[in-house]
Tab-separated table of C-alpha atoms and ligand atoms in Angstrom:
chain	number	residue	atom	x	y	z
A	1	MET	CA	-128.575	148.726	171.315
A	2	LYS	CA	-128.135	151.876	173.528
A	3	LYS	CA	-125.920	155.038	172.183
A	4	ILE	CA	-122.364	153.783	172.784
A	5	GLN	CA	-120.543	156.652	174.923
A	6	MET	CA	-116.755	156.672	176.597
A	7	VAL	CA	-118.609	157.245	179.911
A	8	ASP	CA	-122.190	156.340	180.423
A	9	LEU	CA	-123.344	158.753	183.610
A	10	MET	CA	-126.698	159.018	182.922
A	11	SER	CA	-127.130	154.767	182.779
A	12	GLN	CA	-124.871	154.791	186.442
A	13	TYR	CA	-127.185	157.514	187.675
A	14	GLN	CA	-130.486	155.786	186.734
A	15	ASP	CA	-128.904	152.759	189.242
A	16	ILE	CA	-128.620	155.132	192.523
A	17	LYS	CA	-131.344	157.727	191.547
A	18	PRO	CA	-133.508	157.203	194.739
A	19	ALA	CA	-130.687	157.627	197.081
A	20	ILE	CA	-129.040	160.708	194.894
A	21	ASP	CA	-132.122	162.234	194.873
A	22	SER	CA	-133.142	162.185	198.575
A	23	VAL	CA	-129.805	163.060	200.004
A	24	ILE	CA	-129.716	166.087	197.616
A	25	VAL	CA	-133.091	167.372	198.513
A	26	SER	CA	-132.015	166.713	202.301
A	27	ILE	CA	-128.841	169.285	201.707
A	28	LEU	CA	-131.372	171.628	200.016
A	29	GLU	CA	-133.379	171.597	203.114
A	30	SER	CA	-130.699	171.723	205.603
A	31	ALA	CA	-129.058	174.575	203.555
A	32	GLN	CA	-125.549	173.420	204.981
A	33	PHE	CA	-124.042	173.716	201.593
A	34	ILE	CA	-120.538	174.298	202.574
A	35	ASN	CA	-118.681	172.389	205.549
A	36	GLY	CA	-121.834	170.465	206.327
A	37	PRO	CA	-121.872	167.208	208.107
A	38	GLU	CA	-121.775	165.071	204.640
A	39	VAL	CA	-118.199	166.592	203.980
A	40	LYS	CA	-116.880	165.141	207.344
A	41	SER	CA	-118.552	161.846	206.693
A	42	PHE	CA	-117.232	161.273	203.588
A	43	GLN	CA	-113.662	162.545	204.767
A	44	SER	CA	-113.541	159.513	207.388
A	45	GLU	CA	-115.164	156.968	205.135
A	46	MET	CA	-112.465	158.010	202.581
A	47	GLU	CA	-109.891	157.542	204.965
A	48	ASP	CA	-111.423	153.997	206.060
A	49	TYR	CA	-111.477	153.166	202.714
A	50	LEU	CA	-107.879	153.906	201.661
A	51	GLY	CA	-106.207	152.754	205.111
A	52	VAL	CA	-104.823	156.363	205.289
A	53	LYS	CA	-104.763	158.817	208.437
A	54	HIS	CA	-105.496	162.105	206.564
A	55	VAL	CA	-107.995	162.795	204.087
A	56	ILE	CA	-108.524	166.231	202.934
A	57	PRO	CA	-111.244	167.138	200.524
A	58	CYS	CA	-110.859	169.789	198.152
A	59	ALA	CA	-112.385	171.660	194.970
A	60	ASN	CA	-110.979	169.341	192.253
A	61	GLY	CA	-107.723	167.446	191.211
A	62	THR	CA	-105.742	170.121	190.013
A	63	ASP	CA	-106.062	172.222	193.303
A	64	ALA	CA	-105.058	168.965	195.131
A	65	LEU	CA	-101.982	168.960	193.336
A	66	GLN	CA	-101.364	172.351	193.711
A	67	ILE	CA	-101.834	172.362	197.341
A	68	ALA	CA	-99.590	169.242	197.852
A	69	LEU	CA	-96.794	171.296	196.312
A	70	MET	CA	-97.688	174.606	198.298
A	71	ALA	CA	-96.910	172.517	201.256
A	72	LEU	CA	-93.636	171.155	200.764
A	73	GLY	CA	-92.008	174.377	201.457
A	74	LEU	CA	-90.057	174.477	198.039
A	75	LYS	CA	-88.320	177.618	196.519
A	76	PRO	CA	-88.714	179.070	192.866
A	77	GLY	CA	-86.564	177.394	190.735
A	78	ASP	CA	-86.573	173.952	192.361
A	79	GLU	CA	-86.873	170.891	190.185
A	80	VAL	CA	-89.949	168.359	190.308
A	81	ILE	CA	-89.609	165.402	188.186
A	82	THR	CA	-92.629	164.345	186.196
A	83	PRO	CA	-93.723	162.170	183.430
A	84	SER	CA	-94.608	164.314	180.106
A	85	PHE	CA	-97.397	161.621	179.131
A	86	THR	CA	-100.055	162.691	181.402
A	87	TYR	CA	-102.835	164.876	181.517
A	88	ILE	CA	-101.550	168.924	181.572
A	89	ALA	CA	-102.932	169.422	185.188
A	90	THR	CA	-100.114	167.352	186.853
A	91	THR	CA	-97.515	169.433	185.349
A	92	GLU	CA	-99.302	172.891	184.969
A	93	VAL	CA	-99.407	173.462	188.822
A	94	MET	CA	-95.582	173.266	188.989
A	95	ALA	CA	-95.425	175.968	186.401
A	96	LEU	CA	-97.775	178.252	188.348
A	97	LEU	CA	-95.788	177.821	191.605
A	98	GLY	CA	-92.563	178.753	189.736
A	99	LEU	CA	-91.149	175.283	190.064
A	100	LYS	CA	-89.619	173.613	187.197
A	101	PRO	CA	-91.108	170.477	185.710
A	102	ILE	CA	-88.219	167.979	184.754
A	103	PHE	CA	-90.120	165.785	182.245
A	104	VAL	CA	-88.877	162.115	181.882
A	105	GLU	CA	-89.718	158.832	180.053
A	106	VAL	CA	-92.752	156.561	180.597
A	107	ASP	CA	-92.531	152.947	180.550
A	108	ARG	CA	-93.633	151.652	177.018
A	109	ASP	CA	-95.632	148.721	178.577
A	110	THR	CA	-97.265	150.222	181.495
A	111	PHE	CA	-97.332	154.055	180.197
A	112	CYS	CA	-96.143	155.065	183.747
A	113	ILE	CA	-93.093	157.265	184.788
A	114	ALA	CA	-89.893	155.138	184.168
A	115	PRO	CA	-87.871	154.649	187.356
A	116	ASP	CA	-84.392	154.531	185.317
A	117	SER	CA	-85.319	157.909	183.652
A	118	ILE	CA	-85.906	159.567	187.155
A	119	GLU	CA	-82.777	158.585	188.271
A	120	ALA	CA	-80.908	160.071	185.152
A	121	ALA	CA	-82.837	163.366	185.556
A	122	ILE	CA	-81.821	164.105	189.290
A	123	SER	CA	-80.115	167.245	189.625
A	124	SER	CA	-79.031	169.217	193.065
A	125	LYS	CA	-82.196	171.256	192.576
A	126	THR	CA	-84.759	168.380	192.419
A	127	LYS	CA	-86.673	168.088	195.409
A	128	ALA	CA	-89.842	165.923	194.489
A	129	ILE	CA	-91.202	163.111	192.116
A	130	VAL	CA	-94.771	163.191	190.939
A	131	PRO	CA	-95.555	159.956	189.509
A	132	VAL	CA	-98.856	159.442	187.543
A	133	HIS	CA	-100.919	156.326	187.732
A	134	LEU	CA	-102.041	156.487	184.409
A	135	TYR	CA	-105.287	154.900	183.052
A	136	GLY	CA	-105.790	153.323	186.274
A	137	GLN	CA	-102.511	151.463	186.672
A	138	ALA	CA	-99.987	152.077	189.333
A	139	ALA	CA	-96.570	153.389	188.708
A	140	ASN	CA	-93.679	151.213	189.891
A	141	MET	CA	-93.834	152.385	193.560
A	142	ASP	CA	-91.402	150.316	195.161
A	143	ALA	CA	-88.464	151.457	192.666
A	144	ILE	CA	-89.833	155.054	192.856
A	145	MET	CA	-89.461	155.248	196.623
A	146	ALA	CA	-86.327	153.639	196.828
A	147	ILE	CA	-85.120	156.457	194.560
A	148	ALA	CA	-86.969	158.991	196.610
A	149	LYS	CA	-84.947	157.487	200.030
A	150	LYS	CA	-81.470	157.527	198.238
A	151	TYR	CA	-81.750	161.271	197.126
A	152	ASP	CA	-84.159	162.488	199.923
A	153	LEU	CA	-86.987	163.892	197.617
A	154	PHE	CA	-90.659	164.270	198.188
A	155	VAL	CA	-93.263	161.831	196.403
A	156	ILE	CA	-96.398	163.109	195.417
A	157	GLU	CA	-98.801	160.518	193.524
A	158	ASP	CA	-101.361	161.800	191.152
A	159	ASN	CA	-103.792	159.072	191.741
A	160	ALA	CA	-106.828	160.886	189.823
A	161	GLN	CA	-106.997	157.982	187.345
A	162	ALA	CA	-106.290	154.919	189.637
A	163	ILE	CA	-108.497	155.514	192.756
A	164	GLY	CA	-109.220	152.140	194.481
A	165	SER	CA	-106.159	150.500	192.852
A	166	ASP	CA	-104.443	147.990	195.074
A	167	TYR	CA	-100.438	148.331	195.015
A	168	SER	CA	-98.863	145.066	195.765
A	169	HIS	CA	-95.146	145.791	197.765
A	170	GLU	CA	-92.037	143.486	197.210
A	171	ASN	CA	-92.493	142.450	201.062
A	172	GLY	CA	-96.020	141.413	200.166
A	173	LYS	CA	-97.617	144.039	201.824
A	174	THR	CA	-100.783	145.659	199.610
A	175	THR	CA	-101.503	149.394	199.730
A	176	LYS	CA	-104.194	151.285	198.073
A	177	THR	CA	-102.686	153.925	195.469
A	178	GLY	CA	-102.337	157.403	196.637
A	179	THR	CA	-101.121	156.473	200.142
A	180	ILE	CA	-97.848	155.362	199.343
A	181	GLY	CA	-95.768	158.544	198.561
A	182	ASP	CA	-95.602	161.641	200.864
A	183	ILE	CA	-98.973	162.778	199.588
A	184	GLY	CA	-101.297	161.360	197.099
A	185	CYS	CA	-104.049	163.617	195.076
A	186	THR	CA	-107.024	162.617	193.511
A	187	SER	CA	-109.953	164.065	191.510
A	188	PHE	CA	-113.707	163.248	191.586
A	189	PHE	CA	-114.406	164.716	188.033
A	190	PRO	CA	-117.682	163.235	186.879
A	191	SER	CA	-116.160	160.810	184.533
A	192	LYS	CA	-113.376	159.589	186.671
A	193	ASN	CA	-113.624	156.210	188.593
A	194	LEU	CA	-115.219	158.021	191.645
A	195	GLY	CA	-116.746	161.063	190.141
A	196	CYS	CA	-119.202	163.506	191.726
A	197	TYR	CA	-121.519	165.602	189.970
A	198	GLY	CA	-119.613	168.424	189.675
A	199	ASP	CA	-116.106	169.385	190.814
A	200	GLY	CA	-114.172	167.705	193.412
A	201	GLY	CA	-110.937	166.306	194.754
A	202	ALA	CA	-109.095	165.095	197.534
A	203	ILE	CA	-105.396	165.178	199.168
A	204	CYS	CA	-104.479	162.267	201.356
A	205	THR	CA	-101.156	161.690	203.417
A	206	ASN	CA	-100.207	159.864	206.781
A	207	ASN	CA	-97.949	162.538	207.796
A	208	ASP	CA	-99.324	164.752	210.470
A	209	GLU	CA	-97.657	167.588	209.891
A	210	LEU	CA	-98.136	168.020	205.983
A	211	ALA	CA	-102.092	167.140	206.510
A	212	ASP	CA	-102.375	170.054	209.236
A	213	LYS	CA	-100.295	172.198	206.695
A	214	MET	CA	-102.541	171.262	203.716
A	215	ARG	CA	-105.526	171.921	205.187
A	216	MET	CA	-104.676	175.340	206.378
A	217	ILE	CA	-103.269	176.313	202.963
A	218	ALA	CA	-106.867	174.620	201.338
A	219	ASN	CA	-108.754	177.310	203.955
A	220	HIS	CA	-106.525	180.542	202.911
A	221	GLY	CA	-103.735	179.809	205.051
A	222	GLN	CA	-106.060	180.314	208.470
A	223	SER	CA	-104.559	178.813	211.767
A	224	LYS	CA	-107.975	180.362	213.689
A	225	ARG	CA	-110.700	182.257	212.129
A	226	TYR	CA	-109.395	185.501	210.472
A	227	TYR	CA	-106.026	184.963	211.114
A	228	HIS	CA	-103.877	183.751	208.145
A	229	ASP	CA	-100.528	182.342	208.522
A	230	VAL	CA	-99.580	181.253	205.112
A	231	VAL	CA	-100.603	182.094	201.789
A	232	GLY	CA	-103.061	179.650	200.862
A	233	CYS	CA	-106.186	179.448	198.554
A	234	ASN	CA	-109.957	178.698	198.781
A	235	SER	CA	-110.625	174.887	198.027
A	236	ARG	CA	-113.532	173.180	199.224
A	237	LEU	CA	-115.536	170.093	198.370
A	238	ASP	CA	-119.245	171.207	198.957
A	239	SER	CA	-121.788	169.312	200.676
A	240	ILE	CA	-123.934	168.020	197.837
A	241	GLN	CA	-120.521	166.426	196.236
A	242	ALA	CA	-119.735	165.012	199.297
A	243	ALA	CA	-123.130	163.504	199.488
A	244	VAL	CA	-123.074	161.793	196.385
A	245	LEU	CA	-119.411	160.455	196.729
A	246	ARG	CA	-120.483	158.718	199.938
A	247	ILE	CA	-123.316	157.129	197.885
A	248	LYS	CA	-120.707	155.854	195.146
A	249	LEU	CA	-117.824	155.239	197.202
A	250	ARG	CA	-119.928	152.253	198.873
A	251	LYS	CA	-120.273	151.183	194.928
A	252	LEU	CA	-116.617	151.814	194.039
A	253	ASP	CA	-115.413	148.199	194.402
A	254	GLY	CA	-118.462	146.778	192.396
A	255	TYR	CA	-117.623	149.711	189.543
A	256	ILE	CA	-113.960	148.350	189.426
A	257	ASP	CA	-115.126	144.625	189.035
A	258	ALA	CA	-117.550	146.025	186.223
A	259	ARG	CA	-114.655	147.936	184.395
A	260	ARG	CA	-112.000	144.889	184.798
A	261	LYS	CA	-114.764	142.755	183.258
A	262	VAL	CA	-115.139	144.962	180.126
A	263	ALA	CA	-111.359	145.112	179.996
A	264	ASP	CA	-111.137	141.148	180.122
A	265	HIS	CA	-113.555	140.999	177.081
A	266	TYR	CA	-111.516	143.450	174.963
A	267	ASP	CA	-108.330	141.383	175.990
A	268	ASN	CA	-109.463	138.287	174.875
A	269	PHE	CA	-110.881	139.629	171.616
A	270	PHE	CA	-107.604	141.465	170.755
A	271	ALA	CA	-105.357	138.633	172.174
A	272	ASN	CA	-104.001	137.526	168.993
A	273	ILE	CA	-104.709	140.398	166.464
A	274	PRO	CA	-101.222	141.333	164.907
A	275	GLY	CA	-100.769	145.085	165.435
A	276	ILE	CA	-102.749	145.538	168.441
A	277	LYS	CA	-101.138	145.563	171.783
A	278	THR	CA	-103.489	145.396	174.798
A	279	PRO	CA	-102.524	147.021	177.970
A	280	VAL	CA	-100.166	145.173	180.037
A	281	ARG	CA	-101.042	144.101	183.624
A	282	THR	CA	-98.080	144.311	185.991
A	283	GLU	CA	-97.808	142.047	188.984
A	284	TYR	CA	-97.550	145.098	191.202
A	285	SER	CA	-100.866	146.769	190.460
A	286	ARG	CA	-104.501	146.097	190.232
A	287	HIS	CA	-105.519	147.699	187.327
A	288	VAL	CA	-108.942	149.703	187.641
A	289	PHE	CA	-108.852	150.468	183.994
A	290	HIS	CA	-110.077	154.243	183.832
A	291	GLN	CA	-109.126	153.925	180.306
A	292	TYR	CA	-108.735	150.962	178.533
A	293	THR	CA	-105.803	151.821	176.006
A	294	LEU	CA	-104.391	149.818	173.008
A	295	THR	CA	-101.341	150.576	171.330
A	296	PHE	CA	-101.246	150.294	167.414
A	297	GLU	CA	-98.262	149.208	165.429
A	298	GLY	CA	-98.336	149.166	161.802
A	299	ILE	CA	-102.414	150.035	161.788
A	300	ASP	CA	-103.417	153.647	161.175
A	301	ARG	CA	-104.802	154.636	164.477
A	302	ASP	CA	-106.318	158.119	163.228
A	303	GLU	CA	-107.926	156.309	160.464
A	304	LEU	CA	-109.139	153.698	162.747
A	305	ASN	CA	-110.288	156.605	164.972
A	306	GLN	CA	-112.515	157.963	162.413
A	307	PHE	CA	-114.005	154.774	160.958
A	308	LEU	CA	-115.375	154.109	164.579
A	309	ALA	CA	-116.445	157.632	164.672
A	310	ASP	CA	-118.736	157.214	161.239
A	311	ARG	CA	-120.155	154.167	163.072
A	312	ASP	CA	-120.881	155.669	166.425
A	313	VAL	CA	-118.327	154.439	168.133
A	314	PRO	CA	-116.630	157.088	170.306
A	315	SER	CA	-112.719	156.480	170.512
A	316	MET	CA	-110.190	158.545	172.240
A	317	ILE	CA	-106.657	159.671	172.389
A	318	TYR	CA	-105.211	160.365	175.735
A	319	TYR	CA	-103.236	162.582	175.058
A	320	PRO	CA	-102.163	163.778	171.674
A	321	VAL	CA	-99.605	166.255	172.767
A	322	PRO	CA	-97.255	165.441	175.751
A	323	ALA	CA	-96.431	168.148	178.270
A	324	HIS	CA	-93.305	168.766	176.925
A	325	LYS	CA	-94.204	169.658	173.592
A	326	GLN	CA	-97.029	171.803	175.076
A	327	LYS	CA	-96.690	175.755	174.048
A	328	MET	CA	-97.151	176.646	177.992
A	329	PHE	CA	-93.815	175.135	178.467
A	330	GLU	CA	-91.919	176.998	175.648
A	331	SER	CA	-90.142	179.281	177.828
A	332	PHE	CA	-89.045	176.196	179.978
A	333	GLY	CA	-86.931	175.140	176.935
A	334	SER	CA	-88.849	171.445	177.486
A	335	GLY	CA	-89.287	171.255	173.873
A	336	GLU	CA	-85.532	170.253	173.573
A	337	THR	CA	-86.314	167.383	175.915
A	338	GLU	CA	-85.965	164.298	174.125
A	339	LEU	CA	-88.611	161.561	175.021
A	340	PRO	CA	-88.655	159.435	172.192
A	341	ILE	CA	-90.824	156.580	174.065
A	342	THR	CA	-93.289	159.413	174.771
A	343	ASP	CA	-93.553	160.374	171.427
A	344	TRP	CA	-93.990	157.111	169.796
A	345	LEU	CA	-96.830	156.175	172.218
A	346	THR	CA	-98.242	159.753	171.461
A	347	HIS	CA	-98.819	158.409	168.055
A	348	ARG	CA	-99.997	154.991	168.598
A	349	VAL	CA	-102.477	154.842	171.743
A	350	MET	CA	-106.067	155.046	171.417
A	351	SER	CA	-108.659	154.323	174.412
A	352	LEU	CA	-112.148	152.589	173.657
A	353	PRO	CA	-115.275	152.916	175.736
A	354	ILE	CA	-115.156	151.406	179.003
A	355	HIS	CA	-117.552	152.314	181.882
A	356	THR	CA	-119.690	150.408	184.722
A	357	GLU	CA	-122.670	150.167	182.571
A	358	MET	CA	-121.451	148.754	179.419
A	359	GLU	CA	-123.754	146.033	177.675
A	360	GLN	CA	-122.674	142.798	175.707
A	361	ASP	CA	-124.217	144.222	172.343
A	362	GLN	CA	-122.794	147.542	172.814
A	363	LEU	CA	-118.964	145.422	173.604
A	364	ASP	CA	-119.764	142.985	170.352
A	365	TYR	CA	-120.509	146.151	168.408
A	366	ILE	CA	-117.400	147.905	169.137
A	367	CYS	CA	-115.116	144.981	168.577
A	368	SER	CA	-117.048	143.954	165.221
A	369	SER	CA	-116.493	147.209	163.999
A	370	ILE	CA	-112.483	147.145	164.504
A	371	GLU	CA	-112.471	143.691	163.051
A	372	GLU	CA	-114.507	145.064	159.981
A	373	PHE	CA	-111.765	147.959	159.728
A	374	LEU	CA	-108.977	145.595	159.628
A	375	LYS	CA	-110.650	143.285	157.163
A	376	ILE	CA	-110.955	146.565	154.832
A	377	LYS	CA	-107.450	147.291	155.608
A	378	ALA	CA	-106.096	143.617	154.694
A	379	SER	CA	-108.230	143.423	151.356
A	380	GLU	CA	-106.689	146.888	150.008
B	401	PLP	C1	-108.367	164.618	185.935
B	401	PLP	C2	-107.053	164.657	186.225
B	401	PLP	C3	-106.490	165.620	186.946
B	401	PLP	C4	-107.102	166.880	187.364
B	401	PLP	O1	-108.461	166.689	188.066
B	401	PLP	P1	-109.181	167.955	188.289
B	401	PLP	O2	-110.332	167.309	188.919
B	401	PLP	O3	-109.871	167.839	186.784
B	401	PLP	O4	-108.763	169.269	188.671
B	401	PLP	C5	-105.169	165.732	187.607
B	401	PLP	N1	-104.193	164.719	187.105
B	401	PLP	C6	-104.734	163.533	186.130
B	401	PLP	C7	-103.761	162.430	185.954
B	401	PLP	C8	-106.028	163.439	185.939
B	401	PLP	O5	-106.536	162.369	184.944
């Protein structure tokens, strides 16, 4: 059996090695490392794939979120509503820009921001909502967009974990996640569902004005060479990463199918085991399983985590500390925020290995290891 990893990037590379190696060599020989034709081509192929007007490639997913927030013309102290149960990048950029993150609850079943919790947190200073499509499943966007419309708020989707996921609207239309709100942000970090071989990210929008602004911000606020109209930053996707992403974008739907097959296998295995809750799949979202995350009740998750590690089965806790309890936000007084569902999940979730190259013997070994743990516990 091959060594089990959370993500097996080496095996995936072996499958596309000839195409990757030859395009990287051709970029080395062209010496167009920045703003080369590969970046332009990737941008337009990504626009086609997502069915969105503008894709703006940038340096990473965190920059994508920062640039999106910078484009909204917000003032220091303005409030942005966000889940606490997310990766730190989502909320960190708010603090960096002098905005106030308002942490709200997630839904216990979907792990995504709870619409009723959003509405309860709205104040006169609220300007935007940042839902996160956590683990690869979309937040309830119809409900979120209705709230945004009612209170005139911007919506920025953190799509770093759900690229390629389809959202089915109440009106029967289907759109890609990241293209529903005003702006969508994604990351091409190597372990993401569409990952490059370094850092990378992108922003997308159907709004021409926001697109122009974000392009300018990502390029030192420049309107014309050496003319800088607004304070911006330097955030670029390089040619080698764009070339890698072009090859992998063509495989993305196949990669998603492979992940969903692994998830189906796990779902079947854990279906009738008391105390283990498999990921809930909503009607409105096609889950792309960036993570396969179980919720444990009455089973000691940390003990299982260690038991698996002793058998060379990796498992991860995303995330052990929610944003509102991070030291980083102490000065925001967010420690006093009470988010019981978030806290409850923080102590009970655990993610199992899932990637595009998983083999049957690996899946069997992971499942039987968990079964063994449960047998030992039952006999104690
Ligand atoms: C990975 C990730 C990011 C940040 O992306 P980077 O490319 O690492 O900067 C932001 N939000 C979420 C939910 C993520 O998973």
